[in-house]
Tab-separated table of C-alpha atoms in Angstrom:
chain	number	residue	atom	x	y	z
P	31	UNK	CA	-2.860	15.649	-23.988
P	32	UNK	CA	-5.654	17.974	-22.835
P	33	UNK	CA	-6.619	17.412	-19.205
P	34	UNK	CA	-10.107	15.925	-18.881
P	35	UNK	CA	-12.906	18.197	-17.763
P	36	UNK	CA	-14.650	17.823	-14.438
P	37	UNK	CA	-18.003	16.039	-14.406
P	38	UNK	CA	-20.983	18.173	-15.445
P	39	UNK	CA	-22.955	17.327	-12.307
P	40	UNK	CA	-21.047	16.619	-9.072
P	41	UNK	CA	-21.776	13.350	-7.329
P	42	UNK	CA	-22.799	15.269	-4.185
P	43	UNK	CA	-24.043	18.840	-4.559
P	44	UNK	CA	-24.186	19.715	-0.851
P	45	UNK	CA	-20.819	20.693	0.590
P	46	UNK	CA	-21.877	19.416	4.029
P	47	UNK	CA	-22.929	16.016	2.692
P	48	UNK	CA	-19.733	15.852	0.653
P	49	UNK	CA	-17.676	16.283	3.819
P	50	UNK	CA	-19.711	13.619	5.644
P	51	UNK	CA	-19.181	11.137	2.812
P	52	UNK	CA	-15.483	11.996	2.768
P	53	UNK	CA	-15.255	11.309	6.517
P	54	UNK	CA	-16.748	7.837	6.063
P	55	UNK	CA	-14.310	7.202	3.232
P	56	UNK	CA	-11.468	8.191	5.536
P	57	UNK	CA	-12.823	5.815	8.178
P	58	UNK	CA	-12.705	3.008	5.598
P	59	UNK	CA	-9.135	3.982	4.710
P	60	UNK	CA	-8.249	3.965	8.396
P	61	UNK	CA	-9.646	0.458	8.729
P	62	UNK	CA	-7.712	-0.890	5.746
P	63	UNK	CA	-4.403	0.781	6.599
P	64	UNK	CA	-4.748	-0.002	10.318
P	65	UNK	CA	-4.866	-3.694	9.471
P	66	UNK	CA	-1.635	-3.479	7.524
P	67	UNK	CA	0.126	-1.616	10.346
P	68	UNK	CA	-1.337	-3.382	13.352
P	69	UNK	CA	-0.050	-6.757	12.172
P	70	UNK	CA	3.577	-5.649	11.928
P	71	UNK	CA	4.479	-5.648	15.624
P	72	UNK	CA	2.373	-8.746	16.350
P	73	UNK	CA	4.024	-10.897	13.692
P	74	UNK	CA	6.870	-12.135	15.920
P	75	UNK	CA	4.248	-13.226	18.485
P	76	UNK	CA	2.203	-14.998	15.801
P	77	UNK	CA	5.310	-16.798	14.573
P	78	UNK	CA	6.126	-17.734	18.152
P	79	UNK	CA	2.727	-19.496	18.460
P	80	UNK	CA	2.488	-21.136	15.050
P	81	UNK	CA	6.197	-21.490	14.241
P	82	UNK	CA	7.272	-21.522	10.569
P	83	UNK	CA	9.529	-18.460	10.606
P	84	UNK	CA	10.095	-18.990	6.874
P	85	UNK	CA	6.521	-17.801	6.306
P	86	UNK	CA	6.944	-14.618	8.349
P	87	UNK	CA	6.634	-12.385	5.289
P	88	UNK	CA	3.656	-14.252	3.828
P	89	UNK	CA	1.279	-13.093	6.559
P	90	UNK	CA	1.613	-9.615	5.059
P	91	UNK	CA	2.527	-10.434	1.469
P	92	UNK	CA	-0.522	-12.723	1.093
P	93	UNK	CA	-2.748	-9.776	2.005
P	94	UNK	CA	-0.884	-7.434	-0.341
P	95	UNK	CA	-0.835	-10.018	-3.138
P	96	UNK	CA	-4.612	-10.434	-3.046
P	97	UNK	CA	-5.038	-6.667	-2.719
P	98	UNK	CA	-2.862	-6.060	-5.768
P	99	UNK	CA	-4.542	-8.698	-7.918
P	100	UNK	CA	-8.040	-7.243	-7.553
P	101	UNK	CA	-7.324	-3.499	-7.571
P	102	UNK	CA	-7.666	-2.955	-11.340
P	103	UNK	CA	-10.769	-5.167	-11.351
P	104	UNK	CA	-12.485	-3.087	-8.671
P	105	UNK	CA	-11.511	0.107	-10.476
P	106	UNK	CA	-13.049	-1.143	-13.712
P	107	UNK	CA	-16.186	-2.427	-11.972
P	108	UNK	CA	-16.645	1.026	-10.468
P	109	UNK	CA	-16.388	2.596	-13.944
P	110	UNK	CA	-18.955	0.140	-15.317
P	111	UNK	CA	-21.496	-0.276	-12.519
P	112	UNK	CA	-21.037	2.738	-10.255
P	113	UNK	CA	-18.778	3.031	-7.241
P	114	UNK	CA	-21.178	2.862	-4.286
P	115	UNK	CA	-22.067	-0.835	-4.316
P	116	UNK	CA	-18.587	-1.852	-5.425
P	117	UNK	CA	-17.207	-0.030	-2.379
P	118	UNK	CA	-19.764	-1.606	-0.043
P	119	UNK	CA	-19.033	-5.106	-1.362
P	120	UNK	CA	-15.324	-4.557	-0.750
P	121	UNK	CA	-15.920	-3.484	2.867
P	122	UNK	CA	-18.123	-6.527	3.537
P	123	UNK	CA	-15.470	-8.900	2.144
P	124	UNK	CA	-12.734	-7.191	4.165
P	125	UNK	CA	-14.757	-7.419	7.384
P	126	UNK	CA	-15.549	-11.113	6.899
P	127	UNK	CA	-11.880	-11.730	6.115
P	128	UNK	CA	-10.907	-10.050	9.389
P	129	UNK	CA	-13.267	-12.400	11.223
P	130	UNK	CA	-11.648	-15.385	9.523
P	131	UNK	CA	-8.161	-14.144	10.509
P	132	UNK	CA	-9.266	-13.855	14.120
P	133	UNK	CA	-10.262	-17.540	14.181
P	134	UNK	CA	-7.223	-18.923	12.314
P	135	UNK	CA	-5.857	-22.161	13.807
P	136	UNK	CA	-2.538	-22.445	11.931
P	137	UNK	CA	-0.134	-20.400	9.867
P	138	UNK	CA	-1.640	-21.800	6.656
P	139	UNK	CA	-5.198	-20.926	7.692
P	140	UNK	CA	-4.084	-17.422	8.720
P	141	UNK	CA	-2.401	-16.840	5.361
P	142	UNK	CA	-5.522	-18.089	3.546
P	143	UNK	CA	-7.724	-15.760	5.607
P	144	UNK	CA	-5.370	-12.871	4.837
P	145	UNK	CA	-5.828	-13.594	1.126
P	146	UNK	CA	-9.608	-13.367	1.518
P	147	UNK	CA	-9.241	-10.186	3.567
P	148	UNK	CA	-7.029	-8.691	0.860
P	149	UNK	CA	-9.729	-9.311	-1.756
P	150	UNK	CA	-11.763	-6.682	0.064
P	151	UNK	CA	-8.878	-4.414	1.026
P	152	UNK	CA	-7.950	-3.816	-2.620
P	153	UNK	CA	-11.464	-2.664	-3.434
P	154	UNK	CA	-11.553	-0.282	-0.472
P	155	UNK	CA	-8.352	1.525	-1.451
P	156	UNK	CA	-9.172	1.870	-5.153
P	157	UNK	CA	-12.796	2.880	-4.613
P	158	UNK	CA	-11.813	5.645	-2.190
P	159	UNK	CA	-9.560	7.316	-4.767
P	160	UNK	CA	-12.159	6.886	-7.515
P	161	UNK	CA	-14.995	8.320	-5.410
P	162	UNK	CA	-12.790	11.271	-4.469
P	163	UNK	CA	-12.394	11.953	-8.196
P	164	UNK	CA	-16.208	12.147	-8.441
P	165	UNK	CA	-16.511	14.396	-5.396
P	166	UNK	CA	-13.804	17.017	-6.041
P	167	UNK	CA	-12.249	18.845	-9.003
P	168	UNK	CA	-8.492	18.335	-9.594
P	169	UNK	CA	-6.950	21.049	-7.416
P	170	UNK	CA	-9.519	20.651	-4.637
P	171	UNK	CA	-8.926	16.900	-4.838
P	172	UNK	CA	-5.232	17.408	-4.101
P	173	UNK	CA	-6.119	19.195	-0.867
P	174	UNK	CA	-8.690	16.656	0.308
P	175	UNK	CA	-6.617	13.624	-0.613
P	176	UNK	CA	-3.861	15.022	1.574
P	177	UNK	CA	-6.255	14.632	4.514
P	178	UNK	CA	-6.026	10.909	3.952
P	179	UNK	CA	-2.607	11.279	5.548
P	180	UNK	CA	-4.353	12.009	8.826
P	181	UNK	CA	-5.868	8.534	8.639
P	182	UNK	CA	-2.537	7.064	7.640
P	183	UNK	CA	-0.901	8.867	10.556
P	184	UNK	CA	-3.574	7.659	12.966
P	185	UNK	CA	-3.418	4.072	11.759
P	186	UNK	CA	0.358	4.180	11.427
P	187	UNK	CA	0.824	5.617	14.912
P	188	UNK	CA	-1.837	3.558	16.644
P	189	UNK	CA	-1.410	0.393	14.574
P	190	UNK	CA	2.003	-0.815	15.758
P	191	UNK	CA	1.266	0.293	19.329
P	192	UNK	CA	-2.143	-1.411	19.290
P	193	UNK	CA	-0.666	-4.480	17.606
P	194	UNK	CA	1.955	-4.932	20.297
P	195	UNK	CA	-0.274	-3.928	23.225
P	196	UNK	CA	-3.326	-5.941	22.178
P	197	UNK	CA	-1.257	-9.017	21.392
P	198	UNK	CA	0.329	-8.743	24.845
P	199	UNK	CA	-2.956	-8.144	26.715
P	200	UNK	CA	-5.673	-9.903	24.710
P	201	UNK	CA	-3.789	-12.146	22.306
P	202	UNK	CA	-2.903	-11.483	18.685
P	203	UNK	CA	-6.368	-12.518	17.428
P	204	UNK	CA	-7.857	-9.305	18.799
P	205	UNK	CA	-5.898	-7.228	16.267
P	206	UNK	CA	-8.091	-8.642	13.488
P	207	UNK	CA	-11.402	-8.702	15.347
P	208	UNK	CA	-11.170	-4.941	15.979
P	209	UNK	CA	-12.118	-4.442	12.312
P	210	UNK	CA	-15.636	-5.826	12.840
P	211	UNK	CA	-17.208	-2.811	14.627
P	212	UNK	CA	-15.334	-0.411	12.320
P	213	UNK	CA	-16.700	-2.214	9.258
P	214	UNK	CA	-20.307	-2.041	10.497
P	215	UNK	CA	-20.040	1.709	11.150
P	216	UNK	CA	-18.544	2.477	7.722
P	217	UNK	CA	-21.060	0.319	5.848
P	218	UNK	CA	-23.999	1.977	7.609
P	219	UNK	CA	-22.698	5.479	6.915
P	220	UNK	CA	-22.037	4.918	3.217
P	221	UNK	CA	-25.388	3.181	2.665
P	222	UNK	CA	-27.178	6.238	4.054
P	223	UNK	CA	-25.026	9.107	2.754
P	224	UNK	CA	-23.261	8.099	-0.491
P	225	UNK	CA	-25.458	8.585	-3.597
P	226	UNK	CA	-25.494	5.993	-6.346
P	227	UNK	CA	-24.710	7.121	-9.889
P	228	UNK	CA	-25.234	4.534	-12.597
P	229	UNK	CA	-22.758	4.962	-15.465
P	230	UNK	CA	-24.235	5.518	-18.908
P	231	UNK	CA	-21.898	3.069	-20.655
P	232	UNK	CA	-22.979	-0.517	-21.280
P	233	UNK	CA	-21.256	-2.876	-18.799
P	234	UNK	CA	-19.002	-5.448	-20.449
P	235	UNK	CA	-16.730	-7.271	-18.037
P	236	UNK	CA	-13.380	-8.521	-19.254
P	237	UNK	CA	-13.363	-11.805	-17.321
P	238	UNK	CA	-10.458	-13.311	-19.249
P	239	UNK	CA	-8.305	-10.208	-18.839
P	240	UNK	CA	-9.053	-10.095	-15.104
P	241	UNK	CA	-8.114	-13.749	-14.637
P	242	UNK	CA	-4.915	-13.464	-16.673
P	243	UNK	CA	-3.861	-10.293	-14.834
P	244	UNK	CA	-4.407	-11.974	-11.468
P	245	UNK	CA	-2.372	-14.977	-12.642
P	246	UNK	CA	0.440	-12.686	-13.811
P	247	UNK	CA	0.664	-10.894	-10.458
P	248	UNK	CA	0.486	-14.165	-8.517
P	249	UNK	CA	3.296	-15.765	-10.523
P	250	UNK	CA	5.617	-12.772	-10.230
P	251	UNK	CA	5.060	-12.252	-6.491
P	252	UNK	CA	5.453	-15.990	-5.820
P	253	UNK	CA	8.682	-15.954	-7.843
P	254	UNK	CA	10.014	-13.119	-5.670
P	255	UNK	CA	9.435	-15.347	-2.628
P	256	UNK	CA	10.587	-18.577	-4.292
P	257	UNK	CA	13.840	-18.673	-2.319
P	258	UNK	CA	11.793	-19.392	0.779
P	259	UNK	CA	9.271	-21.605	-1.037
P	260	UNK	CA	11.619	-23.666	-3.208
P	261	UNK	CA	14.987	-22.899	-1.646
P	262	UNK	CA	16.460	-20.935	-4.561
P	263	UNK	CA	15.547	-18.291	-7.135
P	264	UNK	CA	16.985	-20.528	-9.858
P	265	UNK	CA	15.231	-23.735	-8.796
P	266	UNK	CA	13.185	-25.343	-11.622
P	267	UNK	CA	9.895	-24.467	-9.924
P	268	UNK	CA	11.056	-20.867	-9.409
P	269	UNK	CA	12.008	-20.470	-13.058
P	270	UNK	CA	8.681	-22.039	-14.038
P	271	UNK	CA	6.880	-19.355	-12.025
P	272	UNK	CA	8.886	-16.613	-13.732
P	273	UNK	CA	8.201	-18.074	-17.165
P	274	UNK	CA	4.519	-18.413	-16.304
P	275	UNK	CA	4.370	-14.788	-15.231
P	276	UNK	CA	5.982	-13.606	-18.474
P	277	UNK	CA	3.644	-15.740	-20.595
P	278	UNK	CA	0.596	-14.486	-18.673
P	279	UNK	CA	1.758	-10.874	-19.077
P	280	UNK	CA	2.075	-11.298	-22.849
P	281	UNK	CA	-1.306	-13.033	-22.993
P	282	UNK	CA	-2.849	-10.211	-20.976
P	283	UNK	CA	-1.601	-7.594	-23.447
P	284	UNK	CA	-3.019	-9.696	-26.289
P	285	UNK	CA	-6.424	-9.993	-24.591
P	286	UNK	CA	-6.628	-6.333	-23.560
P	287	UNK	CA	-5.960	-5.157	-27.108
P	288	UNK	CA	-9.031	-7.032	-28.401
P	289	UNK	CA	-11.807	-6.660	-25.823
P	290	UNK	CA	-14.266	-3.720	-25.829
P	291	UNK	CA	-13.845	-2.914	-22.104
P	292	UNK	CA	-10.310	-3.896	-21.026
P	293	UNK	CA	-9.414	-3.934	-17.324
P	294	UNK	CA	-6.656	-1.397	-18.072
P	295	UNK	CA	-7.082	0.195	-21.536
P	296	UNK	CA	-3.778	-0.020	-23.391
P	297	UNK	CA	-4.371	3.450	-24.862
P	298	UNK	CA	-3.554	4.888	-21.434
P	299	UNK	CA	0.085	3.857	-21.886
P	300	UNK	CA	0.428	6.336	-24.749
P	301	UNK	CA	0.632	9.126	-22.179
P	302	UNK	CA	4.093	9.142	-20.599
P	303	UNK	CA	2.666	10.523	-17.338
P	304	UNK	CA	0.626	7.358	-16.852
P	305	UNK	CA	3.478	4.998	-17.750
P	306	UNK	CA	6.087	6.788	-15.627
P	307	UNK	CA	3.819	6.963	-12.604
P	308	UNK	CA	3.305	3.207	-12.796
P	309	UNK	CA	7.075	2.774	-12.421
P	310	UNK	CA	7.191	5.380	-9.655
P	311	UNK	CA	4.298	3.723	-7.810
P	312	UNK	CA	6.019	0.335	-8.013
P	313	UNK	CA	9.183	1.766	-6.443
P	314	UNK	CA	7.307	3.900	-3.897
P	315	UNK	CA	5.249	0.928	-2.759
P	316	UNK	CA	8.396	-1.134	-2.337
P	317	UNK	CA	10.098	1.338	0.014
P	318	UNK	CA	7.025	2.999	1.533
P	319	UNK	CA	4.905	-0.072	2.334
P	320	UNK	CA	7.160	-3.076	1.851
P	321	UNK	CA	9.583	-1.962	4.564
P	322	UNK	CA	6.989	-1.424	7.315
P	323	UNK	CA	7.123	-4.953	8.775
P	324	UNK	CA	10.910	-4.957	8.640
P	325	UNK	CA	11.212	-1.711	10.586
P	326	UNK	CA	9.451	-3.483	13.455
P	327	UNK	CA	11.706	-6.532	13.151
P	328	UNK	CA	14.783	-4.271	12.920
P	329	UNK	CA	13.853	-2.392	16.089
P	330	UNK	CA	12.922	-5.443	18.146
P	331	UNK	CA	15.977	-7.515	17.232
P	332	UNK	CA	18.671	-4.833	17.194
P	333	UNK	CA	17.546	-2.820	20.216
P	334	UNK	CA	15.739	-5.452	22.283
P	335	UNK	CA	12.627	-3.274	22.487
P	336	UNK	CA	9.304	-4.924	23.286
P	337	UNK	CA	6.591	-4.924	20.579
P	338	UNK	CA	4.796	-2.081	22.378
P	339	UNK	CA	7.939	0.057	22.735
P	340	UNK	CA	9.026	-0.621	19.139
P	341	UNK	CA	5.581	0.468	17.989
P	342	UNK	CA	6.159	3.925	19.475
P	343	UNK	CA	8.899	4.558	16.897
P	344	UNK	CA	6.279	4.330	14.164
P	345	UNK	CA	4.904	7.623	15.454
P	346	UNK	CA	8.030	9.275	14.028
P	347	UNK	CA	7.590	7.470	10.703
P	348	UNK	CA	3.904	8.253	10.304
P	349	UNK	CA	4.355	11.759	11.686
P	350	UNK	CA	6.745	12.376	8.810
P	351	UNK	CA	4.257	10.872	6.364
P	352	UNK	CA	1.413	13.133	7.457
P	353	UNK	CA	3.627	16.239	7.542
P	354	UNK	CA	4.923	15.614	4.044
P	355	UNK	CA	1.597	14.552	2.591
P	356	UNK	CA	-0.474	17.433	3.942
P	357	UNK	CA	2.212	19.959	2.975
P	358	UNK	CA	2.495	18.518	-0.530
P	359	UNK	CA	-1.303	18.350	-0.936
P	360	UNK	CA	-1.747	21.997	0.011
P	361	UNK	CA	1.102	23.150	-2.236
P	362	UNK	CA	-0.166	21.074	-5.175
P	363	UNK	CA	-3.608	22.619	-4.660
P	364	UNK	CA	-2.097	26.125	-4.746
P	365	UNK	CA	0.461	25.732	-7.536
P	366	UNK	CA	-1.043	22.904	-9.579
P	367	UNK	CA	2.435	21.310	-9.841
P	368	UNK	CA	2.958	17.730	-8.690
P	369	UNK	CA	6.243	16.668	-10.319
P	370	UNK	CA	8.543	18.527	-7.846
P	371	UNK	CA	7.087	16.681	-4.868
P	372	UNK	CA	7.592	13.297	-6.525
P	373	UNK	CA	11.251	14.141	-7.205
P	374	UNK	CA	11.885	15.511	-3.695
P	375	UNK	CA	10.230	12.545	-2.007
P	376	UNK	CA	12.184	9.881	-3.888
P	377	UNK	CA	15.477	11.761	-3.539
P	378	UNK	CA	14.987	11.928	0.225
P	379	UNK	CA	14.143	8.205	0.315
P	380	UNK	CA	17.408	7.342	-1.415
P	381	UNK	CA	19.393	9.348	1.157
P	382	UNK	CA	17.506	8.110	4.241
P	383	UNK	CA	17.630	4.441	3.242
P	384	UNK	CA	21.346	4.758	2.620
P	385	UNK	CA	21.672	6.263	6.119
P	386	UNK	CA	19.804	3.254	7.532
P	387	UNK	CA	22.281	0.932	5.827
P	388	UNK	CA	25.201	2.722	7.506
P	389	UNK	CA	23.806	2.731	11.052
P	390	UNK	CA	26.301	1.292	13.510
P	391	UNK	CA	25.608	-1.214	16.261
P	392	UNK	CA	25.733	1.474	18.946
P	393	UNK	CA	23.572	4.133	17.265
P	394	UNK	CA	21.275	6.070	19.593
P	395	UNK	CA	17.523	5.550	19.465
P	396	UNK	CA	17.086	9.302	18.936
P	397	UNK	CA	19.024	9.061	15.672
P	398	UNK	CA	16.903	6.084	14.577
P	399	UNK	CA	13.733	8.060	15.322
P	400	UNK	CA	15.041	11.064	13.348
P	401	UNK	CA	15.864	8.946	10.293
P	402	UNK	CA	12.449	7.273	10.490
P	403	UNK	CA	10.790	10.708	10.601
P	404	UNK	CA	12.710	11.920	7.540
P	405	UNK	CA	11.942	8.684	5.706
P	406	UNK	CA	8.257	9.181	6.509
P	407	UNK	CA	8.511	12.771	5.267
P	408	UNK	CA	9.897	11.518	1.947
P	409	UNK	CA	7.042	9.020	1.592
P	410	UNK	CA	4.500	11.739	2.375
P	411	UNK	CA	5.897	14.146	-0.227
P	412	UNK	CA	5.337	11.638	-3.014
P	413	UNK	CA	2.119	10.074	-1.764
P	414	UNK	CA	-0.481	12.247	-3.495
P	415	UNK	CA	1.131	12.872	-6.875
P	416	UNK	CA	0.707	9.468	-8.642
P	417	UNK	CA	-3.084	9.298	-8.226
P	418	UNK	CA	-3.579	12.998	-8.973
P	419	UNK	CA	-1.266	12.868	-11.989
P	420	UNK	CA	-2.897	9.887	-13.705
P	421	UNK	CA	-6.452	11.004	-12.924
P	422	UNK	CA	-5.632	14.306	-14.590
P	423	UNK	CA	-4.043	12.594	-17.607
P	424	UNK	CA	-6.701	10.010	-18.522
P	425	UNK	CA	-10.253	10.409	-19.905
P	426	UNK	CA	-13.029	10.738	-17.332
P	427	UNK	CA	-14.470	7.318	-18.118
P	428	UNK	CA	-11.174	5.591	-17.340
P	429	UNK	CA	-10.439	7.236	-13.965
P	430	UNK	CA	-11.307	4.072	-12.033
P	431	UNK	CA	-9.174	1.839	-14.248
P	432	UNK	CA	-6.227	4.247	-14.079
P	433	UNK	CA	-6.523	4.641	-10.297
P	434	UNK	CA	-6.645	0.869	-9.993
P	435	UNK	CA	-3.523	0.484	-12.119
P	436	UNK	CA	-1.559	2.932	-9.955
P	437	UNK	CA	-2.769	1.297	-6.756
P	438	UNK	CA	-1.930	-2.108	-8.237
P	439	UNK	CA	1.655	-1.085	-8.928
P	440	UNK	CA	2.033	0.414	-5.464
P	441	UNK	CA	0.712	-2.662	-3.672
P	442	UNK	CA	2.365	-5.036	-6.135
P	443	UNK	CA	5.671	-3.336	-5.435
P	444	UNK	CA	5.026	-3.756	-1.715
P	445	UNK	CA	4.203	-7.458	-2.150
P	446	UNK	CA	7.326	-8.167	-4.188
P	447	UNK	CA	9.468	-6.086	-1.831
P	448	UNK	CA	8.224	-7.934	1.263
P	449	UNK	CA	9.171	-11.243	-0.344
P	450	UNK	CA	12.486	-9.860	-1.597
P	451	UNK	CA	13.401	-8.351	1.775
P	452	UNK	CA	12.370	-11.566	3.512
P	453	UNK	CA	14.706	-13.501	1.227
P	454	UNK	CA	17.550	-11.101	2.087
P	455	UNK	CA	16.891	-11.581	5.815
P	456	UNK	CA	16.712	-15.360	5.497
P	457	UNK	CA	19.874	-15.565	3.415
P	458	UNK	CA	21.718	-13.249	5.779
P	459	UNK	CA	20.798	-15.263	8.869
P	460	UNK	CA	21.929	-18.504	7.255
P	461	UNK	CA	25.206	-16.830	6.304
P	462	UNK	CA	25.898	-15.988	9.976
P	463	UNK	CA	26.226	-19.396	11.679
P	464	UNK	CA	27.070	-17.767	15.006
P	465	UNK	CA	26.364	-19.824	18.119
P	466	UNK	CA	24.571	-17.638	20.661
P	467	UNK	CA	24.266	-18.908	24.250
P	468	UNK	CA	20.640	-19.654	25.086
P	469	UNK	CA	19.501	-19.477	21.461
P	470	UNK	CA	19.895	-22.734	19.511
P	471	UNK	CA	18.343	-21.324	16.299
P	472	UNK	CA	18.280	-17.574	15.607
P	473	UNK	CA	15.506	-17.988	13.009
P	474	UNK	CA	13.077	-19.028	15.776
P	475	UNK	CA	13.755	-15.873	17.772
P	476	UNK	CA	10.699	-14.086	19.222
P	477	UNK	CA	10.489	-10.970	21.440
P	478	UNK	CA	9.719	-13.111	24.508
P	479	UNK	CA	12.737	-15.345	23.898
P	480	UNK	CA	14.945	-12.301	23.309
P	481	UNK	CA	13.835	-10.758	26.607
P	482	UNK	CA	14.965	-13.875	28.520
P	483	UNK	CA	18.471	-13.966	27.017
P	484	UNK	CA	21.493	-12.658	28.939
P	485	UNK	CA	22.900	-9.289	27.917
P	486	UNK	CA	25.837	-10.790	26.009
P	487	UNK	CA	23.483	-12.933	23.930
P	488	UNK	CA	21.233	-9.959	23.169
P	489	UNK	CA	24.239	-7.987	21.961
P	490	UNK	CA	25.246	-10.890	19.713
P	491	UNK	CA	21.725	-11.046	18.262
P	492	UNK	CA	21.793	-7.287	17.627
P	493	UNK	CA	25.142	-7.561	15.823
P	494	UNK	CA	23.899	-10.350	13.564
P	495	UNK	CA	20.696	-8.524	12.636
P	496	UNK	CA	22.542	-5.240	12.017
P	497	UNK	CA	24.753	-7.026	9.488
P	498	UNK	CA	21.698	-8.654	7.894
P	499	UNK	CA	19.720	-5.421	7.569
P	500	UNK	CA	22.531	-3.371	5.990
P	501	UNK	CA	22.236	-4.966	2.499
P	502	UNK	CA	18.436	-4.881	2.795
P	503	UNK	CA	18.426	-1.084	3.151
P	504	UNK	CA	20.939	-0.735	0.296
P	505	UNK	CA	18.614	-2.714	-1.988
P	506	UNK	CA	15.706	-0.497	-0.905
P	507	UNK	CA	17.768	2.627	-1.665
P	508	UNK	CA	18.525	1.266	-5.153
P	509	UNK	CA	14.796	0.719	-5.781
P	510	UNK	CA	14.063	4.303	-4.721
P	511	UNK	CA	16.804	5.497	-7.084
P	512	UNK	CA	15.052	3.803	-10.019
P	513	UNK	CA	11.857	5.642	-9.090
P	514	UNK	CA	13.776	8.919	-8.881
P	515	UNK	CA	15.069	8.501	-12.445
P	516	UNK	CA	11.495	7.928	-13.659
P	517	UNK	CA	10.294	10.998	-11.712
P	518	UNK	CA	12.891	13.211	-13.383
P	519	UNK	CA	11.466	12.144	-16.775
P	520	UNK	CA	7.936	13.396	-15.949
P	521	UNK	CA	6.534	16.284	-17.960
P	522	UNK	CA	6.085	19.515	-15.907
P	523	UNK	CA	2.274	19.584	-16.171
P	524	UNK	CA	0.140	22.053	-14.204
P	525	UNK	CA	-3.288	21.011	-12.920
P	526	UNK	CA	-6.176	23.087	-14.299
P	527	UNK	CA	-8.174	25.413	-12.079
P	528	UNK	CA	-11.912	24.920	-11.720
P	529	UNK	CA	-12.555	27.693	-14.245
P	530	UNK	CA	-10.139	26.231	-16.771
P	531	UNK	CA	-11.563	22.735	-16.341
P	532	UNK	CA	-15.141	23.943	-16.834
P	533	UNK	CA	-14.326	26.169	-19.853
P	534	UNK	CA	-14.613	23.394	-22.461
P	535	UNK	CA	-18.053	22.489	-21.098
P	536	UNK	CA	-19.247	26.117	-21.306
P	537	UNK	CA	-17.980	26.494	-24.870
P	538	UNK	CA	-19.721	23.294	-25.861
P	539	UNK	CA	-22.989	24.448	-24.252
P	540	UNK	CA	-22.756	27.808	-26.037
P	541	UNK	CA	-22.182	26.072	-29.373
């Protein structure tokens, strides 16, 4: 398949204005990713106030579920109506959702507010990648998208630390309210600096396809968490969810094959690059995003670290992410090759997650930090390639839909993984009926309770959680291995240079 040509007229002609717009986009990315990271170390505190440990994972998975469900819709709306106002609407929804989270009065109300917040978060992430495709040609895009790792590093490094520190000093509600001033700044900047380009195609929204796709994602993610909801993966209600998800998926394919403007055009699946990167994104999201909350829980329960101290270990993780992502982005920009970095990243993930599963009870914190750095490096190596690969493989008019599909699989994988990993933790704790002095129920454990326990009890808690986390990391390594197999099947495509991309346009003009 011939790579699509760059747009005839760039969205922003001035290099200076292009950089300013890009900076505001990175600020929006920082806001969205900060929220996902800042919650992780505050979750034990939130559970300590509201109770309901069985819904620990839903505070994050509800956000990711809503984010996943709307990503393809936002991508398609950007293709049909232009990306500026779609992006602004997403930021407004996200900011209002953050306000609602800050005023939650129960676990149920917090989860509901996180769903509303996720409806905006999905649009932010997809629109950023789509607007970058309008701003930069393929190889230049690889370089600039690697700078997004700086925002991921900043949010990843500051998020857990801020989450623990702010929840200790100002209460956990402050971790959501911090998004309000950030949202106002980003909205103002994009209103003033981002041009609006109205697409030439006639807008036709696939409402039925959007609804069926959202229902499919909801059923499958809820099924992954059905052990906690219904008590078993094979309970009648759980099986009903699975059956509903399968039926909705089949119905979605039927609808998409017959509407003029499908949410995700089925013709895109004819290119193996697109199909394989969907699988890779699903696996990468599972191990790259889905494990974040559980790293914090692992550190706090097995080492006895406070939320603030545990958050410092995320500097190693996100430092690896930024190192790998910027290095990969620069090398992709120079060589035009993106497959090698996908393979290297997933191979490293398999090895590092296996190392996590073999960590002993007395492992040093330095070794934990080193493994977290290498795991972050593996995530960073593979971070840029899926978006760049599919944007290069699909027609120009479907860039938003394709970007949304990749982002959907990444966040959908994270949502399912969070529920799956939560089920592994819950099952493991129930399988260890160890009586610990001073702790009547280990599932109600919070950092404050852990800090008050005697040393012998803390060691017993660490032993139980080490045994629980070992199978979790083995499952994560198996997921990464599936992604590695898909990566090895990718075609060795080279991105076109600016001259090569513009050559078809010049020949057409000459003719």
